[in-house]
Coordinates of C-alpha atoms in Angstrom, one line a residue:
M1 CA 205.1 162.8 181.5
P2 CA 204.7 160.7 178.5
S3 CA 201.6 161.5 175.8
A4 CA 199.0 159.1 175.8
S5 CA 198.2 157.0 173.0
T6 CA 196.3 157.9 169.9
G7 CA 196.5 154.3 168.1
A8 CA 198.1 156.7 165.6
P9 CA 201.2 155.4 164.2
V10 CA 204.4 157.0 165.4
T11 CA 207.8 158.8 162.3
T12 CA 211.1 158.4 163.5
G13 CA 213.8 159.7 161.2
A14 CA 214.1 155.8 160.0
A15 CA 211.9 154.2 157.5
V16 CA 208.9 152.0 158.5
S17 CA 209.1 148.9 157.3
A18 CA 205.2 147.5 155.0
P19 CA 203.6 144.7 157.4
A20 CA 203.5 141.0 156.7
A21 CA 200.6 140.6 154.7
V22 CA 198.1 138.8 156.8
S23 CA 197.3 135.1 154.7
L24 CA 193.4 134.6 155.5
P25 CA 192.3 131.3 156.2
A26 CA 190.0 129.8 152.5
P27 CA 186.7 130.0 153.2
A28 CA 184.7 127.6 154.2
D29 CA 182.7 124.8 151.6
S30 CA 179.4 125.4 151.9
R31 CA 178.6 122.4 149.8
M32 CA 176.8 119.0 151.2
A33 CA 178.7 116.5 152.7
P34 CA 177.6 113.2 154.9
G35 CA 177.5 114.6 158.8
G36 CA 176.5 117.8 157.7
P37 CA 173.6 119.3 157.1
G38 CA 171.2 118.6 154.6
Y39 CA 172.8 115.8 153.6
R40 CA 171.2 112.4 155.1
R41 CA 167.4 114.5 153.7
M42 CA 169.0 115.0 150.2
S43 CA 170.4 111.7 149.6
F44 CA 167.1 110.2 151.3
A45 CA 165.2 112.2 149.0
L46 CA 167.2 111.2 145.7
F47 CA 167.2 107.8 146.4
L48 CA 163.2 107.8 146.0
A49 CA 163.4 109.7 142.7
G50 CA 165.9 106.7 142.0
V51 CA 162.6 104.4 143.6
A52 CA 160.1 105.4 140.9
T53 CA 162.9 106.6 137.8
F54 CA 163.1 102.6 137.6
A55 CA 160.6 101.6 139.2
L56 CA 158.2 102.8 136.8
L57 CA 160.8 102.7 133.5
Y58 CA 160.9 98.7 134.2
S59 CA 157.5 98.5 134.9
T60 CA 156.6 95.8 132.7
Q61 CA 160.4 94.2 132.0
A62 CA 159.0 91.2 134.9
L63 CA 155.5 90.9 132.9
L64 CA 156.6 90.4 129.4
P65 CA 156.0 87.0 129.8
L66 CA 152.0 88.1 130.5
V67 CA 151.5 91.1 128.2
S68 CA 152.5 88.4 125.7
S69 CA 149.8 86.4 126.3
D70 CA 147.5 88.7 126.7
F71 CA 147.9 91.0 123.2
G72 CA 149.2 87.4 121.4
V73 CA 152.3 88.3 120.9
S74 CA 156.1 87.2 120.7
A75 CA 159.0 88.3 123.2
S76 CA 160.6 90.6 121.0
E77 CA 157.5 92.7 120.1
A78 CA 156.8 92.4 123.7
S79 CA 160.0 93.7 124.9
W80 CA 159.3 97.2 123.0
T81 CA 157.6 97.9 126.1
V82 CA 160.6 97.9 127.6
S83 CA 162.2 99.3 124.6
A84 CA 159.9 102.6 124.4
A85 CA 160.0 103.7 128.0
T86 CA 164.0 103.7 127.3
G87 CA 164.4 104.7 124.8
G88 CA 161.5 107.6 125.3
L89 CA 163.9 108.8 128.0
A90 CA 167.4 108.5 125.7
L91 CA 166.1 110.4 123.0
F92 CA 164.7 113.2 125.2
V93 CA 166.9 113.0 128.5
L94 CA 169.3 115.9 126.7
P95 CA 167.0 119.0 125.9
M96 CA 165.1 118.2 129.3
S97 CA 169.0 118.7 131.1
A98 CA 168.8 122.4 129.3
L99 CA 165.6 123.0 131.2
S100 CA 167.2 122.0 134.0
E101 CA 170.0 125.1 133.4
R102 CA 167.8 127.1 132.7
F103 CA 164.4 126.1 135.0
G104 CA 166.8 124.1 138.5
R105 CA 167.6 121.0 139.3
R106 CA 164.5 120.7 141.6
T107 CA 162.0 122.3 139.9
L108 CA 162.5 120.4 136.2
M109 CA 163.2 116.7 138.5
T110 CA 159.9 117.7 140.1
A111 CA 158.0 118.3 137.4
S112 CA 159.1 115.4 135.7
L113 CA 157.8 112.8 138.0
A114 CA 155.2 114.4 138.2
V115 CA 154.1 114.0 134.1
A116 CA 155.8 110.1 134.2
V117 CA 153.6 109.6 137.6
A118 CA 150.3 111.1 135.9
V119 CA 151.1 108.7 132.6
G120 CA 151.8 105.4 134.9
L121 CA 148.3 105.7 135.8
L122 CA 147.0 105.1 132.3
V123 CA 149.7 102.6 131.0
P124 CA 146.7 99.7 132.8
F125 CA 144.0 100.8 130.8
A126 CA 146.3 100.4 127.6
P127 CA 143.5 98.5 124.8
S128 CA 146.3 97.6 122.7
L129 CA 150.3 96.6 122.5
G130 CA 150.2 99.6 120.2
A131 CA 149.1 101.9 122.7
L132 CA 150.8 100.2 125.5
V133 CA 153.4 101.2 123.8
V134 CA 153.4 104.6 122.6
L135 CA 152.0 105.8 126.7
R136 CA 155.5 103.9 127.6
A137 CA 157.2 106.3 125.4
V138 CA 156.3 109.3 126.9
Q139 CA 156.4 107.7 130.3
G140 CA 160.0 107.7 129.4
A141 CA 160.6 111.1 127.8
A142 CA 158.9 112.3 130.9
L143 CA 161.3 110.5 133.1
A144 CA 164.3 111.8 131.3
G145 CA 164.1 114.2 132.8
L146 CA 165.5 113.1 136.3
P147 CA 168.8 111.8 135.7
A148 CA 170.9 114.1 134.3
S149 CA 169.7 116.7 136.8
A150 CA 170.0 114.2 140.0
T151 CA 173.8 114.1 139.2
A152 CA 174.6 117.7 138.0
Y153 CA 172.1 118.2 141.2
L154 CA 174.7 116.5 142.9
A155 CA 177.8 117.5 141.7
E156 CA 176.5 121.4 142.2
E157 CA 175.3 120.6 145.7
V158 CA 177.9 118.2 147.2
R159 CA 181.7 118.1 148.3
P160 CA 183.8 116.4 145.3
K161 CA 185.6 113.8 147.9
A162 CA 181.6 113.0 148.9
L163 CA 180.3 112.7 145.2
I164 CA 180.5 108.9 144.0
T165 CA 179.2 108.4 147.3
A166 CA 176.5 110.1 146.3
I167 CA 175.9 108.8 143.0
G168 CA 176.2 105.8 144.7
L169 CA 173.0 105.9 146.9
F170 CA 171.5 107.6 143.5
V171 CA 172.5 104.7 141.7
A172 CA 171.5 101.6 144.4
G173 CA 168.1 103.4 144.2
N174 CA 167.3 102.8 141.1
S175 CA 168.8 99.3 141.8
V176 CA 166.2 98.4 144.6
G177 CA 162.9 100.8 142.6
G178 CA 164.5 98.1 140.1
M179 CA 164.2 95.1 142.6
S180 CA 161.1 95.9 144.1
G181 CA 159.0 97.3 141.2
R182 CA 159.2 93.6 139.7
V183 CA 159.1 91.7 142.5
I184 CA 155.7 93.3 143.4
T185 CA 154.8 92.9 140.2
G186 CA 155.1 89.3 140.4
W187 CA 153.3 88.3 142.7
V188 CA 150.5 90.9 142.1
A189 CA 150.2 89.4 138.4
Q190 CA 150.2 86.6 139.9
E191 CA 146.9 86.9 141.7
W192 CA 144.9 89.7 140.0
G193 CA 147.4 90.3 136.3
W194 CA 149.6 92.5 134.9
R195 CA 147.6 95.7 134.5
V196 CA 146.6 95.4 138.5
A197 CA 150.4 95.2 138.8
V198 CA 151.9 97.8 137.0
G199 CA 148.9 100.0 138.1
T200 CA 150.4 99.1 141.6
I201 CA 153.8 101.0 140.5
G202 CA 151.9 103.6 140.2
L203 CA 150.4 104.7 143.0
I204 CA 154.0 103.3 144.8
A205 CA 156.0 105.9 142.5
V206 CA 153.1 108.9 143.7
V207 CA 153.8 107.8 147.2
C208 CA 157.4 108.5 145.9
A209 CA 157.3 111.6 143.8
V210 CA 155.1 113.2 147.2
A211 CA 158.9 112.8 149.9
F212 CA 161.3 113.7 147.2
R213 CA 159.3 117.1 146.9
L214 CA 159.0 117.6 150.4
L215 CA 162.4 116.4 151.2
L216 CA 165.1 117.7 148.9
P217 CA 166.8 120.7 150.0
A218 CA 166.3 123.7 148.1
P219 CA 169.6 123.9 145.8
R220 CA 172.5 126.5 147.3
H221 CA 174.8 126.0 144.4
F222 CA 173.6 126.6 141.4
T223 CA 173.4 129.3 138.7
R224 CA 170.9 129.8 136.1
G225 CA 172.6 128.6 132.4
S226 CA 171.1 129.7 129.1
L227 CA 168.6 128.1 126.6
R228 CA 169.9 129.7 123.2
P229 CA 170.9 126.5 121.0
R230 CA 174.3 127.9 119.8
V231 CA 175.2 128.2 123.5
L232 CA 174.0 124.2 124.4
A233 CA 175.6 123.3 121.1
R234 CA 178.6 124.1 121.6
T235 CA 178.6 122.6 125.0
V236 CA 177.7 119.1 123.4
R237 CA 180.2 120.1 121.0
D238 CA 183.2 120.0 123.5
H239 CA 181.9 117.3 125.5
L240 CA 181.5 115.3 122.5
A241 CA 185.3 116.1 121.6
N242 CA 186.6 114.9 125.1
P243 CA 188.0 112.2 124.6
L244 CA 187.9 110.5 128.0
L245 CA 183.7 111.8 128.5
C246 CA 183.2 109.7 125.2
R247 CA 184.2 107.1 126.2
L248 CA 182.4 106.6 129.7
Y249 CA 179.4 107.5 127.5
A250 CA 180.3 104.2 125.3
I251 CA 181.3 102.1 128.7
G252 CA 177.5 103.1 130.3
A253 CA 175.7 102.2 127.1
L254 CA 177.9 98.5 126.4
F255 CA 177.6 97.9 130.2
M256 CA 173.6 98.3 130.0
M257 CA 172.9 96.8 127.0
V258 CA 174.7 93.2 129.4
F259 CA 171.8 94.6 131.8
G260 CA 169.5 95.2 129.5
G261 CA 169.5 92.0 127.8
V262 CA 169.4 89.4 130.4
Y263 CA 166.8 90.9 132.6
T264 CA 164.0 91.7 129.2
V265 CA 164.2 87.5 128.6
I266 CA 165.5 85.9 132.0
G267 CA 161.7 86.0 132.7
Y268 CA 160.2 83.8 129.5
R269 CA 163.7 81.4 130.3
L270 CA 162.8 81.0 133.7
G271 CA 159.0 80.6 133.1
E272 CA 160.0 77.8 130.6
A273 CA 161.7 73.8 131.7
P274 CA 163.5 73.0 132.5
F275 CA 162.7 75.5 135.2
S276 CA 158.6 76.4 134.6
L277 CA 158.3 78.3 137.4
P278 CA 155.1 81.1 138.3
Q279 CA 155.1 84.2 137.7
G280 CA 155.3 85.9 141.6
I281 CA 158.7 83.1 142.4
V282 CA 159.8 84.5 138.5
G283 CA 159.5 88.1 140.0
S284 CA 161.2 87.6 143.8
V285 CA 163.9 86.7 141.3
F286 CA 164.8 90.2 140.9
L287 CA 165.4 90.6 144.6
V288 CA 169.3 90.0 143.9
Y289 CA 168.6 93.8 143.0
L290 CA 169.7 94.3 146.2
V291 CA 173.2 93.3 145.5
G292 CA 173.1 96.0 143.4
T293 CA 172.3 98.4 146.3
V294 CA 175.0 96.8 147.6
S295 CA 177.7 97.2 144.9
A296 CA 176.5 101.0 143.6
S297 CA 176.9 102.4 147.4
T298 CA 180.1 101.0 147.9
A299 CA 181.7 102.1 144.1
G300 CA 183.6 104.9 145.9
R301 CA 185.5 102.7 148.1
L302 CA 186.4 100.5 145.5
A303 CA 188.0 103.6 143.3
G304 CA 189.3 104.5 146.0
R305 CA 191.6 101.6 146.4
L306 CA 191.5 100.2 142.7
G307 CA 191.9 103.5 141.1
R308 CA 188.8 104.3 138.3
R309 CA 189.9 101.8 135.2
G310 CA 190.7 99.1 138.2
S311 CA 187.2 99.4 139.4
L312 CA 185.7 99.2 135.5
Y313 CA 188.4 96.2 135.2
V314 CA 186.6 93.9 138.1
A315 CA 182.8 94.6 137.3
G316 CA 183.3 93.6 133.9
A317 CA 184.9 90.7 135.3
T318 CA 182.9 89.8 137.7
T319 CA 180.3 90.0 135.5
T320 CA 181.5 87.9 132.9
A321 CA 182.3 85.7 135.5
G322 CA 177.9 85.5 136.4
L323 CA 176.6 85.6 132.4
L324 CA 178.9 82.3 132.1
L325 CA 178.0 80.8 135.0
S326 CA 174.7 81.8 133.8
L327 CA 173.9 79.1 130.9
A328 CA 173.8 76.3 133.5
G329 CA 171.3 74.3 134.0
S330 CA 170.7 74.4 137.8
L331 CA 168.3 77.0 139.0
A332 CA 171.7 77.9 142.2
M333 CA 173.8 78.5 139.4
V334 CA 172.1 80.6 137.4
L335 CA 170.9 82.7 140.2
L336 CA 174.1 83.1 141.1
G337 CA 175.3 84.8 138.0
L338 CA 172.5 86.5 138.4
V339 CA 173.9 88.1 141.4
L340 CA 177.9 88.2 140.0
I341 CA 176.1 90.3 136.9
T342 CA 173.7 92.6 139.2
A343 CA 176.6 93.5 140.9
G344 CA 179.2 94.3 137.9
F345 CA 176.8 96.1 136.2
F346 CA 175.6 98.6 139.3
A347 CA 179.8 99.0 140.3
G348 CA 180.0 100.2 137.0
H349 CA 177.4 102.0 135.7
A350 CA 178.7 103.9 139.5
V351 CA 182.4 104.6 138.7
A352 CA 181.4 105.5 135.4
S353 CA 178.8 107.9 135.7
S354 CA 180.3 109.7 139.5
S355 CA 183.9 109.7 136.5
V356 CA 181.7 112.0 134.0
S357 CA 180.3 114.0 136.8
H358 CA 184.2 114.7 138.2
T359 CA 185.2 115.0 134.4
A360 CA 183.6 117.1 133.4
K361 CA 184.3 120.9 134.8
T362 CA 180.8 122.8 132.8
G363 CA 178.3 122.4 131.2
R364 CA 177.2 119.2 133.1
A365 CA 174.0 118.5 133.1
Q366 CA 174.8 118.3 129.3
A367 CA 177.5 115.6 129.9
S368 CA 175.5 113.8 132.5
A369 CA 172.5 113.9 130.4
L370 CA 174.8 112.0 127.3
Y371 CA 175.6 109.6 129.3
Q372 CA 172.4 108.6 130.3
S373 CA 171.6 108.9 126.8
A374 CA 174.1 106.2 125.9
Y375 CA 173.1 104.5 129.0
Y376 CA 169.3 104.1 127.8
I377 CA 170.0 103.7 124.3
G378 CA 172.1 101.3 125.5
S379 CA 169.2 99.8 128.1
S380 CA 167.1 100.1 124.6
A381 CA 169.3 97.6 122.1
G382 CA 170.1 95.6 125.0
S383 CA 166.5 94.5 125.3
T384 CA 165.6 94.5 121.9
L385 CA 168.6 92.5 121.1
G386 CA 168.6 90.2 124.1
A387 CA 164.9 89.3 123.2
V388 CA 166.3 89.5 119.3
A389 CA 169.1 87.0 120.6
F390 CA 167.0 84.6 122.7
H391 CA 163.9 83.7 120.2
A392 CA 167.6 82.4 117.7
G393 CA 169.7 80.2 120.5
G394 CA 168.3 80.8 123.4
W395 CA 170.3 81.8 126.8
A396 CA 173.2 81.4 124.8
G397 CA 172.2 83.2 122.8
T398 CA 171.9 86.5 125.0
V399 CA 174.6 85.6 127.2
A400 CA 176.6 86.2 123.8
M401 CA 175.4 89.1 123.0
G402 CA 176.0 89.8 126.8
L403 CA 180.2 89.0 126.5
F404 CA 180.3 90.6 123.5
A405 CA 179.8 94.0 125.1
V406 CA 181.6 93.4 128.2
L407 CA 184.2 92.5 125.7
G408 CA 183.4 96.7 124.4
V409 CA 183.6 97.7 128.2
V410 CA 187.6 95.7 128.8
T411 CA 188.8 97.1 125.0
I412 CA 187.5 100.8 125.4
T413 CA 189.7 100.7 129.5
L414 CA 192.3 99.0 128.2
F415 CA 192.4 101.8 125.4
G416 CA 191.8 104.3 128.4
S417 CA 195.1 103.0 130.2
R418 CA 197.5 103.2 127.0
A419 CA 196.1 107.1 126.6
A420 CA 196.5 107.8 130.3
R421 CA 200.2 106.7 130.6
T422 CA 200.8 107.8 126.5
A423 CA 199.9 111.7 128.8
A424 CA 201.7 110.6 131.7
R425 CA 204.7 110.2 129.8
G426 CA 204.5 112.6 127.3
A427 CA 204.0 115.8 130.2
P428 CA 206.7 118.4 130.8
V429 CA 209.3 117.8 133.9
P430 CA 208.7 120.7 135.7
A431 CA 212.0 122.8 136.2
P432 CA 213.5 122.2 139.3
A433 CA 213.2 124.9 141.8
H434 CA 216.3 127.5 142.7

């Protein structure tokens, strides 16, 4: 009778070969992807955060002629209500990114929105231009906690293949916020003045902030970092030593110089002869921001077809065409020019900002913060220089400043393409397999 099997290996005189290694399946990627759990909530929450950020940040931009009239100041002086906000954001975005490494992305974004909204409700009561500029600077500093933290959150919580699309949706929220803020303030200000208009934006931002906090999923892949200044300085130094990141920072700043300059003074141009449009109609011109919503959200597909550098060339060419068309004396041509400027800017911004998150393997919040800092420095410079150029040479002066900035974008991108080709030629050839 055969013996019962015990399940133990039976040995014979021959040696027993070791069992073949079993390859285990790779662990599933638990990060969010389109169609997956939490992705829609996350996308809508950050979309609302983008809406609130740009609506608050540029709440006075479409109202500058009314601010000038109320306080009896020039266009370049009134433009400081925009430059102060973007400048405050540029100065504080890096420290805020360090806080997000310690306290978490969602926590810092929530706190930033809360403070910015509270200041936004005080802005309508500013007694002087100086007080208004100070409040706007504080508001910009508070908003600094959002852009870098949002892109770092996405880089950690979203799968790499969906990153450009996810960041594009956040940027699309920026465009909707910028558009709706300017359109709403234009019509409200026409009836009740600029103070009621900016107060209305503050109330809209309250709703966005509450919805953002309720919708945004808790982070699952965040790793707490250090607040030690030496560690932060080393991370920043490493990022600034990366030529690709520095080129992306410069590209973001130059694109924003164009955009900030054009939209800071367009209200003055359209309000003067030969157009002489009322404030409500001038505000409605910012509906062209919807073009930016589309171009930002489709930037991922554009980059997939043309590559990142190819997409930047297309964005630069589109912006240039828009600037040149805006010189025409026809209102239709001016509006078409604004459409092209907006489309080119948002596409370029979405590609450049997502490239930063893709390039930085460590210290993503600091890498994104440096990009945002450069980006908003470009906005502040563009707002001020655009107004100065308009004062000195009219709309043609503002266009000349914009063309110079786009030339910088193209030059940097060409240099990057040449550097990439040189690096590819110099790469070692792998040895043939034997």
